[in-house]
Tab-separated table of C-alpha atoms in Angstrom:
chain	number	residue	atom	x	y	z
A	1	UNK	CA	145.037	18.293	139.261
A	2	UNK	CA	146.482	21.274	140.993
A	3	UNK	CA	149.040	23.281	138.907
A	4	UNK	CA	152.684	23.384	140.310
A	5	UNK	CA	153.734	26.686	141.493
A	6	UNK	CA	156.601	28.612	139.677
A	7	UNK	CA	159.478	29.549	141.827
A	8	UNK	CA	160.070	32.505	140.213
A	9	UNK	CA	157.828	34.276	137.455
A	10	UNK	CA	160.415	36.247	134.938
A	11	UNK	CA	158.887	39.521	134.158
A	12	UNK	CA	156.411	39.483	130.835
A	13	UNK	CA	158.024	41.014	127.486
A	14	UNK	CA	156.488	43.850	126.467
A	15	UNK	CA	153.399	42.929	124.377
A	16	UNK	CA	153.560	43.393	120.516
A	17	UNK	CA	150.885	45.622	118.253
A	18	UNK	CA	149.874	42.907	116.999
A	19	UNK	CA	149.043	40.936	120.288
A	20	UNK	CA	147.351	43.796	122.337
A	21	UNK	CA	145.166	44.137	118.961
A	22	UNK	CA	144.013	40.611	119.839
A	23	UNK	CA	140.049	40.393	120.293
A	24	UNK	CA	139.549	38.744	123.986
A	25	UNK	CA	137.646	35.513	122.479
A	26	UNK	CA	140.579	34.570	121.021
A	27	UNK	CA	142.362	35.586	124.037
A	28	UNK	CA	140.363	33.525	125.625
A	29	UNK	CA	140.568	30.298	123.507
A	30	UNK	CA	144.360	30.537	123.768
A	31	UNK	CA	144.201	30.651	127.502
A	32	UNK	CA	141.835	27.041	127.301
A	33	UNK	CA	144.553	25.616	124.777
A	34	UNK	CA	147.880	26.447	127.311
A	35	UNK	CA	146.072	25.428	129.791
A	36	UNK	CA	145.269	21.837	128.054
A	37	UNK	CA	148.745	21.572	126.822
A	38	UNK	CA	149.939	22.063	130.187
A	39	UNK	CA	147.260	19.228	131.878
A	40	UNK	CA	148.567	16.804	128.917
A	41	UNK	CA	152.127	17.719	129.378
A	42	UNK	CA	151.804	16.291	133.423
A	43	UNK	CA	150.403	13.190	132.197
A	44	UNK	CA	152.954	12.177	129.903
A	45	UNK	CA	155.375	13.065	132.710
A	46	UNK	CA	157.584	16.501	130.777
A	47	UNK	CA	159.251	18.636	132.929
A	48	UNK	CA	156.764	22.025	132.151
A	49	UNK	CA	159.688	24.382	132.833
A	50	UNK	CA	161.755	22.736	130.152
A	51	UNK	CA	162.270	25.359	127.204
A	52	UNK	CA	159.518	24.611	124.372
A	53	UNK	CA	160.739	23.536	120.937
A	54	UNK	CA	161.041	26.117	118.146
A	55	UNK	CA	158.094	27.274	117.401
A	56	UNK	CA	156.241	26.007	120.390
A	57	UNK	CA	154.439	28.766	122.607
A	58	UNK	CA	154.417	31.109	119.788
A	59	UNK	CA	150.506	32.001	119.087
A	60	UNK	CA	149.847	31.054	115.284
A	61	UNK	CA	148.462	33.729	113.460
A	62	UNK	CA	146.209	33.792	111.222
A	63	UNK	CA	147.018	32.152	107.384
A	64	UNK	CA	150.097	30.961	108.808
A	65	UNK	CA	150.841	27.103	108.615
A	66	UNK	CA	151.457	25.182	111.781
A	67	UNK	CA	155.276	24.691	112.141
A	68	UNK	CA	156.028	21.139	113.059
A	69	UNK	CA	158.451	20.545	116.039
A	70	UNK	CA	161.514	18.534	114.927
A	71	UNK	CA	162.198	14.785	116.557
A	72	UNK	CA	164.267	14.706	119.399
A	73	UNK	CA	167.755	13.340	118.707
A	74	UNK	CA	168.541	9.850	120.290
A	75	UNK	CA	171.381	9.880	122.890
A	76	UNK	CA	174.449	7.908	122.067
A	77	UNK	CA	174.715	4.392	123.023
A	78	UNK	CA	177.735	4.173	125.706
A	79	UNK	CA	180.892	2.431	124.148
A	80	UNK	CA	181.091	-0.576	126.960
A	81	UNK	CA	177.550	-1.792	125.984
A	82	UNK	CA	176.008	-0.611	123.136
A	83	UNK	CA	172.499	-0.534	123.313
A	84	UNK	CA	169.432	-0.523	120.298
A	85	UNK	CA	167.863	3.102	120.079
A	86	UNK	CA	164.342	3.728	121.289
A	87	UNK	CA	161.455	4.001	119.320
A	88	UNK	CA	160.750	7.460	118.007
A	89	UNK	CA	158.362	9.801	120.029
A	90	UNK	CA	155.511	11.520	117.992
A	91	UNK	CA	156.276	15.502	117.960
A	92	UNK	CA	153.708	17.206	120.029
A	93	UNK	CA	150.563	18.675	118.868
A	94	UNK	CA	151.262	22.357	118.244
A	95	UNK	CA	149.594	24.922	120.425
A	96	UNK	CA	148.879	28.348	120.309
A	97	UNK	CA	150.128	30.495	123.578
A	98	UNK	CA	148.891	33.720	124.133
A	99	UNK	CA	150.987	36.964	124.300
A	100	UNK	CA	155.248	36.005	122.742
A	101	UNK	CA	157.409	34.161	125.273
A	102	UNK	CA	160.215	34.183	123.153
A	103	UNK	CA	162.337	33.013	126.298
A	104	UNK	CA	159.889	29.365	126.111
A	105	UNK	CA	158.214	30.686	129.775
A	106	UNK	CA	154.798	28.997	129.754
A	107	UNK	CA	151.867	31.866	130.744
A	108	UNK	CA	150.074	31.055	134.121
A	109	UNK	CA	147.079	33.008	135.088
A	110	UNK	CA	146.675	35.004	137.950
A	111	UNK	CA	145.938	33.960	141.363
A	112	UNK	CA	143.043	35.253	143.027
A	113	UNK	CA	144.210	38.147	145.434
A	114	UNK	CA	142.716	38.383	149.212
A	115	UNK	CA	140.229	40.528	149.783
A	116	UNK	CA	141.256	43.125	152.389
A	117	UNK	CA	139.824	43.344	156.332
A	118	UNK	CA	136.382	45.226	156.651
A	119	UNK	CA	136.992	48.967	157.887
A	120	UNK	CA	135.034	48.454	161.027
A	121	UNK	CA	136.921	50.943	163.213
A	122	UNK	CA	134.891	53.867	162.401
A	123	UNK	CA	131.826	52.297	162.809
A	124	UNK	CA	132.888	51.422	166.595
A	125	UNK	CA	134.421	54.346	167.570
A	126	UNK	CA	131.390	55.766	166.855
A	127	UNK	CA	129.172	53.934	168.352
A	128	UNK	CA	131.896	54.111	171.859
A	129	UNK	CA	132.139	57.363	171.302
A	130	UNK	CA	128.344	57.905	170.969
A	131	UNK	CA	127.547	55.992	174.761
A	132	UNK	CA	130.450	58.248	176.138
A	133	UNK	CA	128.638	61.391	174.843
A	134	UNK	CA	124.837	59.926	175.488
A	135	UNK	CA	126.418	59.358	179.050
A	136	UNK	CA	127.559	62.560	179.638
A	137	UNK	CA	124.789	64.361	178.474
A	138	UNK	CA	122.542	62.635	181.002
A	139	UNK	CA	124.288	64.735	183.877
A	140	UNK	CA	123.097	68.533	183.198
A	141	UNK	CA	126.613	69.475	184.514
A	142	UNK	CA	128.213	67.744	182.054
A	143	UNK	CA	127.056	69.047	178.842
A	144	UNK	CA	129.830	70.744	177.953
A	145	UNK	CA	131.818	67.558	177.620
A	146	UNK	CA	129.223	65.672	176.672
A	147	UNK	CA	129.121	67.542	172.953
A	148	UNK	CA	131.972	66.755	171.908
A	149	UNK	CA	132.194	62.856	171.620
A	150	UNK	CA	128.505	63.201	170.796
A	151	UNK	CA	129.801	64.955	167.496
A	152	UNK	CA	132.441	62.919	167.145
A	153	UNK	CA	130.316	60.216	167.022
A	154	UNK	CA	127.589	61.217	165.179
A	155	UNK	CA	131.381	62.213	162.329
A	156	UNK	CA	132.909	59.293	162.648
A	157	UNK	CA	128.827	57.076	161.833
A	158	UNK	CA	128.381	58.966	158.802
A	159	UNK	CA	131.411	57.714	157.862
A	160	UNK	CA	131.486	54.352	158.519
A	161	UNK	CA	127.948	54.364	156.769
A	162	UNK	CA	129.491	55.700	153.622
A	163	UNK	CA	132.246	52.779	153.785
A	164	UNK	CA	129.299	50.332	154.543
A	165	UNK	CA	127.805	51.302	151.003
A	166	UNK	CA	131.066	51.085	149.463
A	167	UNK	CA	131.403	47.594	150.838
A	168	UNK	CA	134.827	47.973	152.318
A	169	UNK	CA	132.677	48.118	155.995
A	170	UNK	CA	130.697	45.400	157.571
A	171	UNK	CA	129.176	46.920	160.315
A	172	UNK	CA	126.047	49.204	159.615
A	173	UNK	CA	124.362	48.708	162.901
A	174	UNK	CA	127.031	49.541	164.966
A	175	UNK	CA	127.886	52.450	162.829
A	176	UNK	CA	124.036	53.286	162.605
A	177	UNK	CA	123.918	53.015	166.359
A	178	UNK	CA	127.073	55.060	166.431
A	179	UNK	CA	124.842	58.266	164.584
A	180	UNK	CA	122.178	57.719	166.563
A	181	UNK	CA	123.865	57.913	169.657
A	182	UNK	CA	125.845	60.506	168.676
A	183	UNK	CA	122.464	62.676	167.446
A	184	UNK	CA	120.718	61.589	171.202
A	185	UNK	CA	123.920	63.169	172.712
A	186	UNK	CA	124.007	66.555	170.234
A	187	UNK	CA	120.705	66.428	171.327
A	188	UNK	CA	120.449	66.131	175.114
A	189	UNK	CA	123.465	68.020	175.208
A	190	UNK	CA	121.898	71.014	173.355
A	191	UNK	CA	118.938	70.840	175.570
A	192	UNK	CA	121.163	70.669	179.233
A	193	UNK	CA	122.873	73.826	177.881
A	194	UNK	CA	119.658	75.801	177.208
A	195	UNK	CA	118.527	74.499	180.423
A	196	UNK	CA	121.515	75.446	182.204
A	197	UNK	CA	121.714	78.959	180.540
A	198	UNK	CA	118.407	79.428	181.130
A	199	UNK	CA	118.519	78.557	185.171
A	200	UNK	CA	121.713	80.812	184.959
A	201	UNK	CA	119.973	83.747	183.009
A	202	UNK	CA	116.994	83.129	186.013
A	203	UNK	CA	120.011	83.260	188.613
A	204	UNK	CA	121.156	86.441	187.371
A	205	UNK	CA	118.112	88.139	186.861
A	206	UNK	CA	116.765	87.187	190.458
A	207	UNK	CA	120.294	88.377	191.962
A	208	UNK	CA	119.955	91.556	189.468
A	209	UNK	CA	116.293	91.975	191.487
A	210	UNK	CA	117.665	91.834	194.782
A	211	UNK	CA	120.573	94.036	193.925
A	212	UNK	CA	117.439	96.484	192.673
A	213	UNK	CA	115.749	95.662	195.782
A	214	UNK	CA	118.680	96.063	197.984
A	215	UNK	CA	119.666	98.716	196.709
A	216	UNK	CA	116.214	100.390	196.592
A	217	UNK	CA	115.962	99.493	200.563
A	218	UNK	CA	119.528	101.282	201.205
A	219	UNK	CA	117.863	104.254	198.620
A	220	UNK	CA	114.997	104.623	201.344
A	221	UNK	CA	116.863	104.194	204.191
A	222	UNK	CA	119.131	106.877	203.256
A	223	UNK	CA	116.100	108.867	202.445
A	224	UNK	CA	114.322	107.664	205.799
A	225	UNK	CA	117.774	108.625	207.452
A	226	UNK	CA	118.297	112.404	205.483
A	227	UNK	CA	114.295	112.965	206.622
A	228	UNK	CA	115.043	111.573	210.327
A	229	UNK	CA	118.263	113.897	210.202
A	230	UNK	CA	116.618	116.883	208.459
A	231	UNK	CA	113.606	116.612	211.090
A	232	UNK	CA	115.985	116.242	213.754
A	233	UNK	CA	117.630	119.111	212.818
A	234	UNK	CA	114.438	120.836	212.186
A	235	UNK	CA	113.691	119.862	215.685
A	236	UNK	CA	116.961	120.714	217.082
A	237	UNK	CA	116.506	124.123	215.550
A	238	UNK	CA	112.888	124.708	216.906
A	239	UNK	CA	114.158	123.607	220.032
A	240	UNK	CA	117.273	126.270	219.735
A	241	UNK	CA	114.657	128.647	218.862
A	242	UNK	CA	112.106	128.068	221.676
A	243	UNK	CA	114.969	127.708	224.249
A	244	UNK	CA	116.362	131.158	222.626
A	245	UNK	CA	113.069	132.444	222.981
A	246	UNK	CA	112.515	130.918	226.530
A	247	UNK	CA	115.690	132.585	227.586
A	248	UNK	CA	114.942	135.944	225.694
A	249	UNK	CA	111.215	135.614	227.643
A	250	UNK	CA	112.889	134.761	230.200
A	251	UNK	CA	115.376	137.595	230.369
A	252	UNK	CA	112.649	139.989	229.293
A	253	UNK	CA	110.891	138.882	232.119
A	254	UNK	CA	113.928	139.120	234.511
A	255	UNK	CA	114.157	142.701	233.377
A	256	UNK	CA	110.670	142.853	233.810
A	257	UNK	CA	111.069	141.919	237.205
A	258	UNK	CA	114.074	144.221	237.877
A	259	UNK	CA	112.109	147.505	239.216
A	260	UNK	CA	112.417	150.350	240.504
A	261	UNK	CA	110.923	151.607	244.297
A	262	UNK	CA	107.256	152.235	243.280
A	263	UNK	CA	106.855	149.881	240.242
A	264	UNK	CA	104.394	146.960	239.751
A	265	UNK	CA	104.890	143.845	238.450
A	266	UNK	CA	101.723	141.161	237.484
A	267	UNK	CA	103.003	136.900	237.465
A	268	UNK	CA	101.413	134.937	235.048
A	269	UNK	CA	98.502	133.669	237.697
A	270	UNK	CA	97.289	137.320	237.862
A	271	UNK	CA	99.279	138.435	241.219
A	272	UNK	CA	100.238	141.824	240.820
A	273	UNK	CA	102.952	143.183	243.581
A	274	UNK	CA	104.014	146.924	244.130
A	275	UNK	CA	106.486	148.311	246.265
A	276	UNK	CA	106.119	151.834	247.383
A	277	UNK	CA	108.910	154.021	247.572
A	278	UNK	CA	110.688	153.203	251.264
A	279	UNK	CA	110.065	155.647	254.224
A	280	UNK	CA	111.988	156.811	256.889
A	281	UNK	CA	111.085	154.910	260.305
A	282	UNK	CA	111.548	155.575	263.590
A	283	UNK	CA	111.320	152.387	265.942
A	284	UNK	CA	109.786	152.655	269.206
A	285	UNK	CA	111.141	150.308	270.498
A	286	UNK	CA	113.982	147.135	270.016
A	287	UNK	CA	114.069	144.050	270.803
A	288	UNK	CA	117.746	144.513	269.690
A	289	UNK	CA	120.347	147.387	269.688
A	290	UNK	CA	120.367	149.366	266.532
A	291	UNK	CA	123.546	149.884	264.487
A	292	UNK	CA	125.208	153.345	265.406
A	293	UNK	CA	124.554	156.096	262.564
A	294	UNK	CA	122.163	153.179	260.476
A	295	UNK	CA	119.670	154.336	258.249
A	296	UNK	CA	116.128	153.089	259.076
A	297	UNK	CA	113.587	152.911	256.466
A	298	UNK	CA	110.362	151.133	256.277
A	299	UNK	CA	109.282	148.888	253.303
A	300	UNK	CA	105.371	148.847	251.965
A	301	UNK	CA	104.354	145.804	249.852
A	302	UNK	CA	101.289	145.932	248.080
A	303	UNK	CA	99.451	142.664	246.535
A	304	UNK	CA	96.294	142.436	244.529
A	305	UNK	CA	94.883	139.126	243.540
A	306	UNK	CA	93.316	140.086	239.859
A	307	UNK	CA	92.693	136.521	238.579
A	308	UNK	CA	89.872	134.243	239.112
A	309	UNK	CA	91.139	131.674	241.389
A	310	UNK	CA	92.538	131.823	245.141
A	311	UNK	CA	96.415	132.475	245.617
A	312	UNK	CA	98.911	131.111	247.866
A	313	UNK	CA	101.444	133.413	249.186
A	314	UNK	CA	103.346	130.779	251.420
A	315	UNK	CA	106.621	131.981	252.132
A	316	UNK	CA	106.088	135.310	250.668
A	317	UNK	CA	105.308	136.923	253.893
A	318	UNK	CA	108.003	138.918	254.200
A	319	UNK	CA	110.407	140.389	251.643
A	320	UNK	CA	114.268	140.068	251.557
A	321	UNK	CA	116.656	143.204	251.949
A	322	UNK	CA	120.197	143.743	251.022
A	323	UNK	CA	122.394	146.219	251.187
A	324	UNK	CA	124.731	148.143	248.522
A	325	UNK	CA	127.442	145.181	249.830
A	326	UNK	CA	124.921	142.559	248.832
A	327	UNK	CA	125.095	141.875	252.900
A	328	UNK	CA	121.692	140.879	254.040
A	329	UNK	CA	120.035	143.062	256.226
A	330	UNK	CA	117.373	141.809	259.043
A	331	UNK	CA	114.183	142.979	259.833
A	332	UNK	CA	113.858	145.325	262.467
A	333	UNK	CA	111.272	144.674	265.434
A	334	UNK	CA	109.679	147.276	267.859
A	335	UNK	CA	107.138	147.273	270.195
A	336	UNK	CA	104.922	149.005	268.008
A	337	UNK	CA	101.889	147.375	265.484
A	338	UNK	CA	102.855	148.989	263.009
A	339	UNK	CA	104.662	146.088	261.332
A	340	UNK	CA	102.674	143.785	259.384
A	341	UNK	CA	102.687	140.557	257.750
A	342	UNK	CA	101.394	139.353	254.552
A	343	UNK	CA	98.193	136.769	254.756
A	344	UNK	CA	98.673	133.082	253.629
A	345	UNK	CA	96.007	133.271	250.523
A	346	UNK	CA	94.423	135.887	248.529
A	347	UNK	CA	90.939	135.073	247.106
A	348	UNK	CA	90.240	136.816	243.931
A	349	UNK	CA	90.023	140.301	243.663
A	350	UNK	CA	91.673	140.858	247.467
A	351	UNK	CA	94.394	143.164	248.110
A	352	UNK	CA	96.721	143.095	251.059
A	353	UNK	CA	100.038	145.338	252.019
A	354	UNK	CA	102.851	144.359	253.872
A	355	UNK	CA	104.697	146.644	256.308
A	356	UNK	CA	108.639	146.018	258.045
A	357	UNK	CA	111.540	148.418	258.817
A	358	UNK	CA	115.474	147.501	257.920
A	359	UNK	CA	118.164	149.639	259.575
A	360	UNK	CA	120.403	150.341	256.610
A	361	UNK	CA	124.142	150.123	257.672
A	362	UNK	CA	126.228	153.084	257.223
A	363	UNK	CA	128.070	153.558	253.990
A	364	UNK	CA	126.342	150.855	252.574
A	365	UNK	CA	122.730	152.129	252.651
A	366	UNK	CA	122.775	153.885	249.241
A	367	UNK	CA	121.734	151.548	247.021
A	368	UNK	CA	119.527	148.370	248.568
A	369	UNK	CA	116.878	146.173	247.144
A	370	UNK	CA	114.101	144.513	248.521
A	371	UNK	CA	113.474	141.144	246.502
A	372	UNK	CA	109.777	139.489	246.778
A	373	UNK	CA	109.741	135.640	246.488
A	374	UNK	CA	106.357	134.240	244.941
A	375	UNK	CA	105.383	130.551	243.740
A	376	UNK	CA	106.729	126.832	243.944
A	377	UNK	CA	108.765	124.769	242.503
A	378	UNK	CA	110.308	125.654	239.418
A	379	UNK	CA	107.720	128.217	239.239
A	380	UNK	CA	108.885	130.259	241.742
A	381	UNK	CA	110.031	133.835	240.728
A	382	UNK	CA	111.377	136.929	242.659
A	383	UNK	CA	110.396	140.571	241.980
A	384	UNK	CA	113.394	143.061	243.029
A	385	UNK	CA	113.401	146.479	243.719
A	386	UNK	CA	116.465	148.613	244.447
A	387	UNK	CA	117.239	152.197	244.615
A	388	UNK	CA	118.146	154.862	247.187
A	389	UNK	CA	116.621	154.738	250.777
A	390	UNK	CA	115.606	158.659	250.113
């Protein structure tokens, strides 16, 4: 039969020396006798929270004899009726109760406390936390989130391992999942970031090469471009110099060409021209009027052939005069042979003179040249004589 519950348990006196020195087997066999006492008690229908006699819930000790409880009193008889007294009840057996209850409290044990929830929490935050990470660390971009929950998880296993031995935790396989999860992500995520780094560290060094090589094409370009520039310079300068020394050939040769009456002159092709000194002439005869007070002299142009191929003289037949003015001055025509023209070709080694009279103007006579055209082209050239008519 179930034990009614107290309302209220009133706080236990403090224990006596001599009770706390109280081996547990007797401890124990006190415990069995309350509890007897209090099984008889509800069959013989007592109140168990009425106070015990004197003496009763005191624990006998030992040598000491067992104090008998005294009768219960009869209650009055009422004064209308009076009525025969009841037969007298037995006293109760003694019993020994564990621990003094001086205040007649009889001692209850303990009810069995609940035992408190598992500590699963861990154990599935790990194992959450150890998918989130093992997720993450499957995308290589991700690895640097995917750590962290991966740790987490493979904290928050150990942990909820170390409660599962304790036995305040339930769940070892989803804590033991949790670590391994967690150990898979550490894992995968360790080995995305050296991936990663790696295909960075490649990046770099391949954009470091074709800095190098960039940098080494712009190098040889600018060293192709100072050669191109230093040639072309080179080239401008030989040109400056040949064109210098074209003009200062040239200019040698213009002086060379600038004579004086009886003076030779050879061209390049071998074609050497003279001009003798000029002679007084007297015409014979005009075809037109001579100038009044004119000077008349006649011109002689010699020409030798003295290289080894045939000349042309075309239009070098006859020379052209000026006068101290620079006015041109005509050829002057008589009846007489002894103008002459020069021939159209010279064959090596030929020689042929040239004969024609000018008539001088006055006051303008004293100096005139007499210029001789020879070539074509751009390699035509003039030999010019000038002086005084004598």
């Amino acid at each position: 039969m179930t034990a009614p519950v107290p309302p209220d348990r009133p706080q236990a006196e403090k224990a006596s020396p001599e009770d706390a020195e109280k081996p547990a087997a007797v401890v124990a066999v006190e415990v069995a006798e309350v509890a007897a006492d209090v099984a008889s008690g509800e069959a013989a229908g007592a109140d168990p929270w009425a106070p015990l006699n004197p003496g009763q819930g005191e624990a006998q000790r030992p040598g000491e004899a067992t104090v008998p409880a005294p009768a219960t009193a009869p209650a009055p008889a009422a004064a209308a009726a009076p009525i025969a007294a009841p037969a007298p009840v037995a006293a109760p057996t003694p019993v020994a109760v564990p621990g003094p209850h001086p205040g007649g409290v009889p001692y209850w044990p303990p009810y069995p406390v609940p035992a408190p929830p598992p500590r699963n929490g861990l154990g599935v935050a790990a194992m959450v936390l150890g998918i989130v990470g093992a997720v993450l660390s499957l995308a290589v971009i991700l690895f640097w989130l995917s750590w962290l929950p991966a740790l987490l998880a493979l904290v928050f296993g150990i942990i909820g391992l170390g409660y599962v031995r304790k036995g305040v935790a339930t769940n070892r396989a989803v804590a033991l999942a949790g670590v391994i999860l967690g150990v898979s992500g550490l894992v995968v995520s360790a080995g995305a970031g050296v991936f990663v780094m790696a295909r960075v560290h490649a990046a770099n060094v391949e954009r470091r090469a074709e800095a190098d090589a960039a940098r080494a094409r712009a190098e040889a370009e600018s060293r192709a471009a100072q050669e191109r520039a230093e040639k072309v310079k080179e080239q401008a300068e030989a040109d400056r110099k040949r064109i210098e020394a074209e003009q200062q050939k040239a200019a040698e040769d213009l002086k060379a060409r600038r004579l004086s009456f009886g003076q030779s002159y050879t061209y390049p092709d071998g074609l050497k021209v003279t001009m003798a000194a000029p002679e007084p002439y007297v015409p014979s005869g005009t075809v037109f009027e001579v100038p009044r007070n004119a000077k008349i002299v006649q011109v002689r142009i010699t020409v030798v052939n003295t290289g080894s191929q045939e000349l042309s003289l075309y239009g070098s037949g006859s020379p052209t005069v000026r006068d101290a003015n620079g006015g041109l001055v005509f050829t002057l025509i008589d009846g007489s042979n002894r103008m002459k023209f020069l021939p159209g070709s010279l064959s090596p080694g030929q020689e042929a003179t040239g004969a024609s009279a000018y008539a001088l103007p006055e006051g303008a006579a004293d100096p005139f040249s007499v210029r001789f055209d020879y070539g074509t082209g751009l390699q035509r050239k003039d030999v010019t004589w000038a002086g005084s008519p004598g």
